[in-house]
Rosetta silent file (secondary structure, phi, psi, omega in degrees, C-alpha in Angstrom):
SEQUENCE: MRKVIVFGSLNMDLSIESDRLPLEGETMFGRNFIVNAGGKGANQAVAAAKMGAEVHMVGAVGGDLFGDHLIASLAETGVGCEYVTRCENVATGVAVIIRCKGDNRIILGAGANLCPTAHDAACAIEELAQPEDIFLTQLECDFDETLGALRYAHEKDLYTVINPAPACELPAEIYHSIDMLVVNETECELLTGIYPADENACRRALQLFCDRGVETAIITLGERGSILQSSGQTLVSIPPTVNAVDTTCAGDTYIGAMVAAHTRACSLDEAMELATNASALTTTTVGAQQSIPYLEDVPRPQCFV
SCORE:     score description
SCORE:     0.000 S_00000001
   1 L     0.000  128.165  178.187  123.824  133.807   78.542 S_00000001
   2 L   -49.186  135.600  176.033  127.482  132.474   78.570 S_00000001
   3 E   -91.036  162.888 -176.756  130.453  134.721   77.403 S_00000001
   4 E  -119.441  112.810  172.770  133.081  133.494   74.870 S_00000001
   5 E  -101.549  128.507  170.703  136.942  134.550   75.455 S_00000001
   6 E  -118.225  112.164 -179.299  138.938  133.728   72.510 S_00000001
   7 E   -99.290  107.178 -171.262  142.643  133.706   72.666 S_00000001
   8 L  -164.389 -163.740 -173.764  144.082  133.570   69.116 S_00000001
   9 L   -84.790  151.458  172.089  145.389  135.107   65.997 S_00000001
  10 L  -127.492  117.549  169.358  144.583  138.303   64.213 S_00000001
  11 E  -132.755  158.477  171.681  145.907  138.476   60.531 S_00000001
  12 E   -96.866  120.458  178.324  145.433  140.569   57.423 S_00000001
  13 E   -89.620  134.217  174.673  144.657  138.308   54.748 S_00000001
  14 E  -111.339  100.086 -177.047  146.047  139.019   51.246 S_00000001
  15 E  -113.588  144.717 -177.101  144.082  136.690   48.683 S_00000001
  16 E  -143.254  157.971 -176.665  144.290  136.238   45.097 S_00000001
  17 E  -105.565  138.194  164.325  142.452  133.723   42.560 S_00000001
  18 E  -144.397  165.274  175.831  144.119  131.474   40.202 S_00000001
  19 L   -75.703  -31.929  164.349  143.363  128.700   37.890 S_00000001
  20 L  -149.415  178.268 -176.920  145.830  126.428   39.424 S_00000001
  21 L   -76.425  132.290 -171.000  148.614  126.429   41.704 S_00000001
  22 L   -78.705  147.437 -171.647  151.955  127.678   40.318 S_00000001
  23 L   -77.449  166.236  172.865  154.869  125.303   39.829 S_00000001
  24 L   -45.701  129.885  164.559  158.257  125.627   41.476 S_00000001
  25 L    82.620   -8.500 -179.460  160.018  128.602   40.251 S_00000001
  26 L   -85.135  142.527  164.987  156.834  129.760   38.076 S_00000001
  27 L  -109.523  140.078 -174.601  155.314  133.351   38.048 S_00000001
  28 L  -143.164  158.641  170.344  151.679  133.370   36.876 S_00000001
  29 L   -81.216  144.330  167.904  148.930  135.724   36.628 S_00000001
  30 L  -131.319 -171.428  178.484  146.080  135.889   39.020 S_00000001
  31 E  -159.581 -177.183 -175.178  143.047  138.060   39.705 S_00000001
  32 E    51.024   48.432  177.632  140.396  139.166   41.952 S_00000001
  33 E   -66.181  142.697  179.400  142.903  140.176   44.835 S_00000001
  34 E  -142.337  144.944  174.874  141.285  141.205   47.953 S_00000001
  35 E  -111.096  119.769 -167.401  142.617  142.332   51.310 S_00000001
  36 E  -137.937  139.194  157.854  140.420  141.094   54.094 S_00000001
  37 E   -38.641  131.212  175.115  140.502  140.850   58.031 S_00000001
  38 E  -161.158 -143.859 -164.154  141.225  137.268   59.085 S_00000001
  39 L    98.774  129.346 -178.301  143.248  135.163   61.501 S_00000001
  40 H   -59.245  -42.518  175.713  141.610  131.811   62.914 S_00000001
  41 H   -52.828  -53.342 -170.203  141.262  133.567   66.286 S_00000001
  42 H   -72.331  -33.652  172.078  139.675  136.575   65.068 S_00000001
  43 H   -63.600  -48.107  176.482  137.419  134.715   62.609 S_00000001
  44 H   -50.940  -48.677 -177.104  136.060  132.421   65.216 S_00000001
  45 H   -55.382  -44.586 -173.448  135.552  135.359   67.376 S_00000001
  46 H   -82.047  -23.067  172.454  133.542  137.192   64.758 S_00000001
  47 H   -61.190  -63.944  179.854  131.722  134.011   63.639 S_00000001
  48 H   -55.377  -56.648  166.530  130.481  133.769   67.353 S_00000001
  49 H   -46.706  -35.370 -177.788  129.589  137.302   67.577 S_00000001
  50 H   -81.900  -22.005  169.324  127.702  137.426   64.448 S_00000001
  51 L   -87.799   11.080  168.379  125.744  134.358   65.785 S_00000001
  52 L    94.326   -6.178  173.829  124.703  136.485   68.846 S_00000001
  53 L   -64.787  149.275  164.455  127.334  135.467   71.539 S_00000001
  54 E   -88.011  114.379 -175.820  129.126  137.973   73.740 S_00000001
  55 E  -128.952  135.381 -177.177  132.626  137.594   72.744 S_00000001
  56 E  -118.359  131.519  175.705  135.895  139.099   74.093 S_00000001
  57 E  -108.781  124.999 -175.656  139.339  138.828   72.099 S_00000001
  58 E  -109.901  111.181 -175.834  142.649  138.177   73.621 S_00000001
  59 E  -159.580 -154.634 -176.784  145.420  138.762   70.958 S_00000001
  60 E  -158.466  142.550  166.696  148.075  141.211   69.530 S_00000001
  61 E  -128.742  164.484 -179.439  148.619  143.274   66.521 S_00000001
  62 E   -87.545  170.954  178.130  151.720  145.324   65.374 S_00000001
  63 L   -88.858   73.783  178.360  151.790  149.093   65.545 S_00000001
  64 L  -147.317 -175.768 -177.850  150.859  149.472   61.794 S_00000001
  65 H   -72.099  -25.175  178.468  147.783  150.108   59.629 S_00000001
  66 H   -68.862  -34.065  175.035  147.050  146.432   59.349 S_00000001
  67 H   -67.405  -40.726  175.977  146.648  146.384   63.163 S_00000001
  68 H   -62.406  -39.097 -175.333  144.433  149.345   63.184 S_00000001
  69 H   -57.695  -47.343 -177.967  142.186  147.661   60.519 S_00000001
  70 H   -61.864  -51.909  155.403  141.936  144.499   62.381 S_00000001
  71 H   -36.911  -50.735 -176.545  140.732  146.030   65.647 S_00000001
  72 H   -74.866  -31.832  175.505  138.172  148.070   63.903 S_00000001
  73 H   -58.058  -45.670  175.823  136.937  145.102   62.072 S_00000001
  74 H   -58.171  -51.753 -179.904  136.395  143.179   65.352 S_00000001
  75 H   -59.578  -32.291  177.913  134.677  146.124   67.041 S_00000001
  76 H   -60.987  -26.963 -179.112  132.363  146.619   64.092 S_00000001
  77 L  -101.584   10.763  174.356  130.915  143.160   64.814 S_00000001
  78 L    91.200    0.353 -179.280  130.582  143.695   68.657 S_00000001
  79 L   -78.318  133.509 -177.286  133.591  141.633   69.605 S_00000001
  80 E   -69.952  115.487  173.606  135.308  143.206   72.865 S_00000001
  81 E  -103.701   17.316  179.779  138.869  144.365   71.989 S_00000001
  82 E   -66.616  -15.841  177.015  140.112  145.426   75.374 S_00000001
  83 E  -119.287   31.831  175.050  142.580  142.783   75.694 S_00000001
  84 E  -102.046  114.623  177.915  144.004  143.084   72.007 S_00000001
  85 E  -101.043  166.473  172.472  147.463  144.632   72.630 S_00000001
  86 E  -100.994  133.443  169.464  149.859  146.338   70.394 S_00000001
  87 E  -105.381   98.238 -163.829  153.420  145.216   69.894 S_00000001
  88 L   -71.002  -25.975  176.521  154.861  148.145   68.458 S_00000001
  89 L   -97.105   23.061  175.470  158.231  146.814   67.093 S_00000001
  90 L  -129.259  148.333  174.312  156.507  143.835   65.452 S_00000001
  91 L   -67.026  149.580  165.002  154.633  143.469   62.285 S_00000001
  92 L   -55.501  143.569  175.680  150.802  142.603   62.276 S_00000001
  93 E   -67.404  154.129  177.023  150.293  138.822   61.310 S_00000001
  94 E  -143.815  160.651  176.532  149.416  138.107   57.754 S_00000001
  95 E  -128.526  127.756  174.354  148.069  135.249   55.665 S_00000001
  96 E   -99.303  115.403 -166.013  148.959  134.906   51.929 S_00000001
  97 E  -116.857  126.402  158.727  145.952  132.971   50.359 S_00000001
  98 E  -101.563  122.680  170.203  145.745  131.318   46.906 S_00000001
  99 E   -85.115  123.060 -174.276  142.226  130.696   45.760 S_00000001
 100 E  -151.167  117.784  165.600  142.027  127.937   43.184 S_00000001
 101 L    58.758   31.999 -177.639  138.911  126.255   42.034 S_00000001
 102 L    85.671   -7.016 -178.092  136.792  126.857   45.154 S_00000001
 103 E  -109.430  178.363 -176.407  139.629  125.658   47.472 S_00000001
 104 E  -152.165  155.999  167.686  142.612  127.464   49.102 S_00000001
 105 E  -130.703  140.192 -167.543  146.288  127.250   50.107 S_00000001
 106 E  -123.723  138.061  168.517  147.447  129.395   52.999 S_00000001
 107 E  -132.524  123.529 -178.213  151.036  130.675   54.159 S_00000001
 108 E  -103.640  141.146  171.320  151.059  132.447   57.432 S_00000001
 109 E  -108.871   92.549 -158.728  153.348  135.257   58.760 S_00000001
 110 L   -61.656  -46.593 -173.460  152.791  135.056   62.571 S_00000001
 111 H    50.263 -118.359 -176.317  154.188  138.461   63.406 S_00000001
 112 H   -75.173  -14.704  176.670  152.495  139.855   66.456 S_00000001
 113 H   -48.643  -30.426  175.236  150.580  136.749   66.824 S_00000001
 114 H   -80.935    3.567  176.651  153.488  135.405   68.831 S_00000001
 115 L   -79.406  -42.505 -177.379  153.179  138.087   71.570 S_00000001
 116 L   -56.156  139.105  173.745  150.032  136.895   73.568 S_00000001
 117 L  -114.121  160.492  174.163  150.693  134.928   76.790 S_00000001
 118 H   -58.678  -24.882  176.792  148.892  132.634   78.955 S_00000001
 119 H   -66.223  -44.631  166.547  149.257  135.492   81.590 S_00000001
 120 H   -54.852  -44.848  174.218  147.211  137.623   79.274 S_00000001
 121 H   -58.136  -37.353 -173.121  144.564  135.172   78.924 S_00000001
 122 H   -59.965  -52.115  173.822  144.618  134.599   82.763 S_00000001
 123 H   -50.734  -47.448  171.920  143.904  138.314   83.195 S_00000001
 124 H   -54.477  -39.994  179.175  141.078  138.194   80.912 S_00000001
 125 H   -66.293  -45.735 -170.591  139.580  135.170   82.510 S_00000001
 126 H   -60.711  -31.893 -171.812  139.997  136.577   85.879 S_00000001
 127 H   -90.994  -28.151 -169.068  138.233  140.049   84.994 S_00000001
 128 H  -108.412  -35.980 -152.212  135.629  138.658   82.620 S_00000001
 129 L   -96.068  160.695  172.998  134.753  135.081   82.998 S_00000001
 130 L  -130.687  154.160  173.694  132.407  133.022   85.301 S_00000001
 131 L   -59.826  145.426 -177.542  132.547  129.256   85.480 S_00000001
 132 L    92.310  -15.856  167.831  130.775  127.694   82.592 S_00000001
 133 L   -60.966  177.533 -168.735  131.782  130.613   80.178 S_00000001
 134 E  -111.575  130.646  157.583  133.516  129.481   77.038 S_00000001
 135 E  -108.933  127.409 -167.355  137.171  129.604   76.244 S_00000001
 136 E  -122.785  134.810  175.307  138.208  129.125   72.611 S_00000001
 137 E  -159.380  167.339 -169.491  141.591  128.825   71.054 S_00000001
 138 E  -137.535 -159.868 -179.339  143.586  127.560   68.035 S_00000001
 139 L  -114.656   20.105 -170.587  147.438  127.177   67.221 S_00000001
 140 L   -94.201  -13.131  179.669  148.350  130.304   65.401 S_00000001
 141 L  -101.768  170.792  176.260  149.921  131.908   68.629 S_00000001
 142 L   -47.408  120.081 -170.190  152.793  130.689   70.618 S_00000001
 143 H   -50.271  -56.203 -175.305  152.253  126.871   71.154 S_00000001
 144 H   -59.495  -41.758 -174.652  153.473  126.805   74.955 S_00000001
 145 H   -74.711  -40.550  172.449  151.659  129.994   75.718 S_00000001
 146 H   -57.845  -44.125  175.521  148.387  128.734   74.086 S_00000001
 147 H   -74.590  -25.356  170.942  148.480  125.471   76.021 S_00000001
 148 H   -76.828  -32.750  167.624  149.045  127.205   79.088 S_00000001
 149 H   -67.894  -29.141  173.845  146.108  129.528   78.722 S_00000001
 150 H   -63.536  -50.872  167.688  144.119  126.444   77.957 S_00000001
 151 H   -51.449  -47.317  176.561  145.066  124.741   81.066 S_00000001
 152 H   -63.696  -33.564 -176.242  144.187  127.832   83.129 S_00000001
 153 H   -61.970  -47.138 -177.795  140.819  128.156   81.626 S_00000001
 154 H   -58.564  -38.460  178.878  140.028  124.524   82.412 S_00000001
 155 H   -62.857  -32.912  178.374  141.158  125.015   86.066 S_00000001
 156 L   -86.240   22.434 -177.494  138.745  127.928   86.324 S_00000001
 157 L    47.272   47.854  174.899  136.123  125.784   85.075 S_00000001
 158 L  -100.479  150.242 -177.766  135.350  127.446   81.821 S_00000001
 159 E   -69.970  120.169 -176.804  134.215  125.092   78.899 S_00000001
 160 E  -110.202  129.362 -170.711  137.334  124.743   76.854 S_00000001
 161 E  -125.944  147.295  176.277  137.240  124.441   73.152 S_00000001
 162 E  -155.249  129.170  176.720  140.364  124.100   70.637 S_00000001
 163 E  -107.641  104.002 -166.820  140.866  123.960   67.094 S_00000001
 164 L   -80.175   81.638  176.714  144.502  122.604   66.792 S_00000001
 165 L  -143.724  132.866    7.018  145.283  124.360   63.588 S_00000001
 166 L   -60.123  156.028 -164.171  147.868  124.797   62.066 S_00000001
 167 L   -77.343  131.223  161.633  147.992  120.955   62.638 S_00000001
 168 L  -166.083  169.425 -167.398  150.689  119.628   64.928 S_00000001
 169 L   -68.819  151.320  175.138  151.043  117.029   67.795 S_00000001
 170 L  -111.281  145.192  168.857  149.572  117.783   71.213 S_00000001
 171 L   -59.199  155.324 -169.955  150.963  116.490   74.517 S_00000001
 172 H   -74.556  -31.795  178.851  149.024  113.677   75.768 S_00000001
 173 H   -64.720  -26.183 -167.175  148.206  115.473   79.109 S_00000001
 174 H   -71.753  -30.512  179.768  146.624  118.547   77.459 S_00000001
 175 H   -52.666  -27.904  168.281  143.700  116.392   76.169 S_00000001
 176 H   -61.867  -17.959  178.125  142.275  116.263   79.779 S_00000001
 177 H   -95.455    8.704 -169.098  141.959  120.193   79.552 S_00000001
 178 L  -117.599  117.783  171.663  139.927  120.010   76.409 S_00000001
 179 L   -87.994  -42.067  179.511  136.117  119.829   76.660 S_00000001
 180 E  -132.426  126.353 -178.045  135.507  120.207   72.943 S_00000001
 181 E  -104.475  131.640  173.272  137.984  119.386   69.942 S_00000001
 182 E  -134.136  119.341  172.737  137.371  120.442   66.469 S_00000001
 183 E  -127.971  162.568  175.319  139.603  119.238   63.663 S_00000001
 184 L   -97.708 -165.031  177.808  139.392  119.035   59.855 S_00000001
 185 H   -64.552  -44.761  177.117  140.646  116.037   57.844 S_00000001
 186 H   -64.746  -49.621 -178.122  144.304  116.993   57.645 S_00000001
 187 H   -72.732  -26.341  165.720  144.574  117.818   61.366 S_00000001
 188 H   -55.628  -46.440 -179.386  142.610  114.537   62.242 S_00000001
 189 H   -64.424  -40.587 -176.772  145.101  112.451   60.268 S_00000001
 190 H   -62.853  -49.803 -164.870  148.046  114.238   61.878 S_00000001
 191 H   -82.825  -25.199 -176.144  146.784  113.827   65.438 S_00000001
 192 H  -112.365  -29.328 -170.074  145.373  110.253   65.069 S_00000001
 193 L    86.370    0.259 -179.238  147.096  108.654   62.183 S_00000001
 194 L  -112.209  121.754  160.291  143.548  108.002   60.649 S_00000001
 195 L   -66.337  133.728  175.198  142.487  109.810   57.513 S_00000001
 196 L   -78.415   42.276 -171.655  138.629  110.415   57.892 S_00000001
 197 L   -54.886  -39.310 -167.374  137.899  108.951   54.464 S_00000001
 198 L  -142.768  172.560 -174.420  134.515  107.253   55.403 S_00000001
 199 H   -63.406  -30.209 -179.715  132.172  107.141   58.355 S_00000001
 200 H   -76.414  -38.529  174.592  134.048  104.170   59.845 S_00000001
 201 H   -60.117  -40.850 -176.101  137.547  105.963   59.794 S_00000001
 202 H   -61.204  -58.528 -173.848  135.712  109.118   61.337 S_00000001
 203 H   -47.431  -44.746 -176.752  134.334  106.836   64.268 S_00000001
 204 H   -63.659  -41.121  179.338  137.748  105.359   64.990 S_00000001
 205 H   -68.509  -32.833 -173.888  139.333  108.737   65.104 S_00000001
 206 H   -72.331  -39.837  166.627  136.741  110.256   67.038 S_00000001
 207 H   -53.637  -39.651  176.989  136.919  107.562   69.559 S_00000001
 208 H   -65.178  -41.477 -179.909  140.814  107.988   70.125 S_00000001
 209 H   -56.569  -47.757 -177.503  140.166  111.659   70.899 S_00000001
 210 H   -70.023  -30.714  176.175  137.536  110.630   73.540 S_00000001
 211 H   -70.887  -27.549 -178.776  139.796  107.908   74.928 S_00000001
 212 L   -80.954   -7.439  172.851  142.603  110.548   75.433 S_00000001
 213 L   121.417    2.799  172.798  140.049  112.688   77.732 S_00000001
 214 L   -78.113  136.212 -175.181  138.148  114.933   75.291 S_00000001
 215 L   -71.916  -59.568  179.943  134.518  115.295   76.294 S_00000001
 216 E  -133.033  147.929 -174.029  133.189  115.942   72.690 S_00000001
 217 E  -133.967  137.479  179.797  135.216  115.659   69.531 S_00000001
 218 E  -130.182  140.654  169.219  134.206  116.867   65.932 S_00000001
 219 E  -115.455  123.437  174.077  135.691  116.348   62.607 S_00000001
 220 E   -94.952  121.601 -173.445  134.727  118.770   59.871 S_00000001
 221 L  -110.508   29.193 -172.496  134.718  117.290   56.348 S_00000001
 222 H    66.868 -124.016 -177.461  134.103  120.067   53.835 S_00000001
 223 H   -80.217  -15.174  177.014  131.249  119.406   51.501 S_00000001
 224 H   -75.683  -12.256  171.846  130.805  116.024   53.194 S_00000001
 225 L   101.482 -123.711  177.647  129.678  117.904   56.354 S_00000001
 226 E  -167.018  159.860 -176.190  130.780  116.932   59.815 S_00000001
 227 E  -133.917  138.040 -174.689  130.687  114.127   62.518 S_00000001
 228 E  -129.989  154.132  174.767  130.717  114.580   66.134 S_00000001
 229 E  -143.492  128.893 -174.409  131.069  112.025   69.020 S_00000001
 230 E  -149.307  122.219 -179.322  130.235  112.941   72.830 S_00000001
 231 L    47.967   41.165  178.143  129.565  110.640   75.644 S_00000001
 232 L    83.062   -2.449 -176.837  129.156  107.633   73.393 S_00000001
 233 E   -94.459  130.591  176.385  126.698  109.554   71.073 S_00000001
 234 E  -120.653  128.304 -170.446  127.546  110.041   67.300 S_00000001
 235 E  -128.498  126.257  178.537  126.056  112.616   65.360 S_00000001
 236 E  -112.828  146.322 -179.700  126.372  113.489   61.527 S_00000001
 237 E  -143.556  135.544 -162.539  125.404  116.526   59.803 S_00000001
 238 L  -106.874  123.572 -179.295  125.192  117.024   55.962 S_00000001
 239 L   -76.885  151.676  169.899  125.543  120.614   54.531 S_00000001
 240 L   -57.073  141.067  173.096  123.002  122.250   52.171 S_00000001
 241 L   -62.969  115.811  178.543  123.963  122.314   48.569 S_00000001
 242 L  -128.256  174.351  166.257  125.535  125.704   47.851 S_00000001
 243 L   -98.104   96.906 -175.309  127.699  127.424   44.983 S_00000001
 244 L   -76.071  123.987  169.702  130.929  127.444   46.808 S_00000001
 245 L  -112.778  -13.957 -178.392  133.442  130.065   45.642 S_00000001
 246 L  -167.017  116.234 -169.075  135.809  130.263   48.435 S_00000001
 247 L   -94.459   12.726 -174.621  136.178  127.830   51.575 S_00000001
 248 L   -50.758  -48.302 -170.375  138.815  130.191   53.492 S_00000001
 249 L  -103.548   11.856 -173.461  136.506  130.838   56.388 S_00000001
 250 H   -77.809  -39.105  177.963  134.248  128.029   56.459 S_00000001
 251 H   -66.551  -44.540  170.344  135.850  125.917   59.181 S_00000001
 252 H   -56.555  -41.895 -176.752  136.123  129.010   61.587 S_00000001
 253 H   -61.648  -36.548  175.044  132.783  129.944   60.988 S_00000001
 254 H   -56.580  -55.706 -174.559  131.551  126.388   61.919 S_00000001
 255 H   -61.110  -50.405  175.551  133.526  126.530   65.251 S_00000001
 256 H   -44.330  -41.762  179.533  132.134  130.085   65.964 S_00000001
 257 H   -66.714  -47.057 -176.367  128.667  128.912   65.460 S_00000001
 258 H   -62.613  -24.294 -174.962  129.076  125.817   67.553 S_00000001
 259 H   -89.803  -32.150  171.296  130.505  127.930   70.434 S_00000001
 260 H   -60.413  -43.164  175.475  127.661  130.471   70.003 S_00000001
 261 H   -63.334  -37.285  173.133  125.159  127.697   70.202 S_00000001
 262 H   -64.205  -33.599  172.837  126.749  126.612   73.437 S_00000001
 263 L   -62.299  -14.754 -171.299  126.287  129.926   74.932 S_00000001
 264 L  -116.928    1.860  167.757  122.572  129.305   74.659 S_00000001
 265 L    69.677   38.859  159.874  122.756  125.693   76.177 S_00000001
 266 L   -51.965  148.473  173.815  121.657  124.255   72.601 S_00000001
 267 L   -70.323  159.790  176.811  121.568  120.523   72.302 S_00000001
 268 H   -63.934  -33.374 -171.939  124.627  119.144   70.117 S_00000001
 269 H   -71.275  -36.547  175.789  122.418  118.327   67.307 S_00000001
 270 H   -60.320  -53.906  179.774  120.973  122.023   67.394 S_00000001
 271 H   -50.198  -45.836 -179.920  124.552  123.337   67.435 S_00000001
 272 H   -67.502  -39.003 -171.767  125.659  121.215   64.601 S_00000001
 273 H   -71.413  -43.245 -178.058  122.686  122.181   62.482 S_00000001
 274 H   -58.504  -51.202 -172.480  123.394  125.953   63.066 S_00000001
 275 H   -63.385  -42.383  179.925  127.182  125.554   62.404 S_00000001
 276 H   -60.878  -45.093 -175.431  126.643  123.389   59.236 S_00000001
 277 H   -68.624  -40.338 -174.698  124.303  126.086   57.707 S_00000001
 278 H   -76.475  -32.386  177.745  126.377  128.981   58.717 S_00000001
 279 H   -75.663  -16.111 -171.176  129.702  127.526   57.309 S_00000001
 280 H   -82.654  -43.917 -172.376  127.965  126.433   53.994 S_00000001
 281 H   -74.874  -20.075  170.829  126.723  130.028   53.422 S_00000001
 282 H   -52.084  -41.019 -171.291  130.309  131.209   54.208 S_00000001
 283 L   -81.925   -4.669  173.235  131.728  129.518   51.113 S_00000001
 284 L  -104.626   27.541  168.121  129.510  131.414   48.700 S_00000001
 285 L  -147.163  149.545 -167.049  131.224  134.568   49.176 S_00000001
 286 L   -78.581  134.601  174.702  134.887  135.502   48.816 S_00000001
 287 L   114.219  178.864  177.345  137.056  136.462   51.827 S_00000001
 288 L   -87.198 -103.483 -173.600  137.344  135.756   55.485 S_00000001
 289 H   -56.569  -40.027 -173.551  135.374  137.775   58.177 S_00000001
 290 H   -60.059  -17.126 -173.833  133.423  139.606   55.333 S_00000001
 291 H   -98.876    1.125  172.588  132.015  136.177   54.189 S_00000001
 292 L   -76.413  135.044  178.568  130.555  135.304   57.607 S_00000001
 293 L   -91.233  156.928  176.929  126.904  135.521   57.724 S_00000001
 294 L   -83.527  160.621 -171.900  124.881  137.037   60.392 S_00000001
 295 H   -56.488  -29.767 -173.451  122.376  134.996   62.589 S_00000001
 296 H   -83.829   -4.609  179.106  119.395  136.355   60.841 S_00000001
 297 H  -100.659    4.207  176.067  120.597  135.139   57.508 S_00000001
 298 L  -105.376  126.009  165.365  121.032  131.459   58.825 S_00000001
 299 L   -41.999  124.178 -170.561  118.430  128.864   59.107 S_00000001
 300 L  -113.414  148.677  173.094  118.282  128.638   63.080 S_00000001
 301 L   -76.991  167.359 -172.883  117.468  125.865   65.367 S_00000001
 302 H   -50.269  -39.073 -170.485  114.701  126.008   67.949 S_00000001
 303 H   -64.396  -18.144  174.435  117.088  127.100   70.839 S_00000001
 304 H   -96.385   -2.418  173.308  117.696  130.311   68.880 S_00000001
 305 L   -69.487    0.000    0.000  114.019  131.102   68.427 S_00000001
C-alpha cells in the first residue's frame, strides 16, 4: 500500500460558539469553548491515518505546551512525527474559530508553521518515499517553500495533491506539478473567477483547472456534496443527511479520505464515496481532529473490504 507524506500546518484550535458573528467593536458572550488539535496539514494527515493509510507529517511546532500536545495527538492516531521539528523561539500556530449556526469563521496565527522548508520535505521524500507514493500539501505554511516542496515531489514521481487553502493565486506553471487539486467554493472562485453555484458553473471551473495541467480537479460544495473531473470524466457525490453541528474539519476529512482511498488504488467514484461519508460524519461532532471518524465507523466502498 502506498504511503502518504503530508507537508503542512499544525495549529491549536481555540473554538467558541455564538448565536451570530460580533459586530465591529462589539463584545458578546459565547459558549462551549474548546481547545482542540488542528491545522489543515495535521487534520488531513489524521484523516488519512484514521482511514487506514500510512502517514508521515512534515511540519513544525513551537517550543511550548501547544506543540507538545499537537505532536502527541498526531502520534495517537498513528501519524509518523519524525519530521515534525521544533522552532524553540517561535510560538506554535493557532486558529481562533467562531462557530455560528453550524458554520465557522477562522483566523490563523501561523507561528511555527512558517518554519518548514522545501528542503525538509525533500529529506522526508528521499528517506521515506517510493514512486507513486502520495505527497499532500496546503497553503498554511510558507507559500514559496510549499510550492518548492510540491515541485520536488512531482519530480520524484510522487502523486501530488494540493488543497490551496487559505485561497490565493497560484503561478501558472505550478499546475503542471499537481495531480489532484481540491478546492471549496471560495477557493474555486478566487482561482478561476467562477463561483460554483450550479453544476454548469462547476463544470466550467473544473475544465479550467484541467486545461491548466491538473489531472484530477475536485470542488467541495458543503452540504451540496462535491464534483470531480478527471480525464474527461465527471462525477458528482451527494452527502447523506446528517445533523451538522460544526463544519470545522469537514473539508480536511474529505481530502484525507480521498488520499487514503488512493493508497489502496480505489476508483475515483469509490474514493468520493468514502470521502463524502467521512466528511458528513465529521460535521456531527464539535472540533477538528477529535471529530474525524475512524474507518470502521464510515460506510466503506468495495476497495476497503
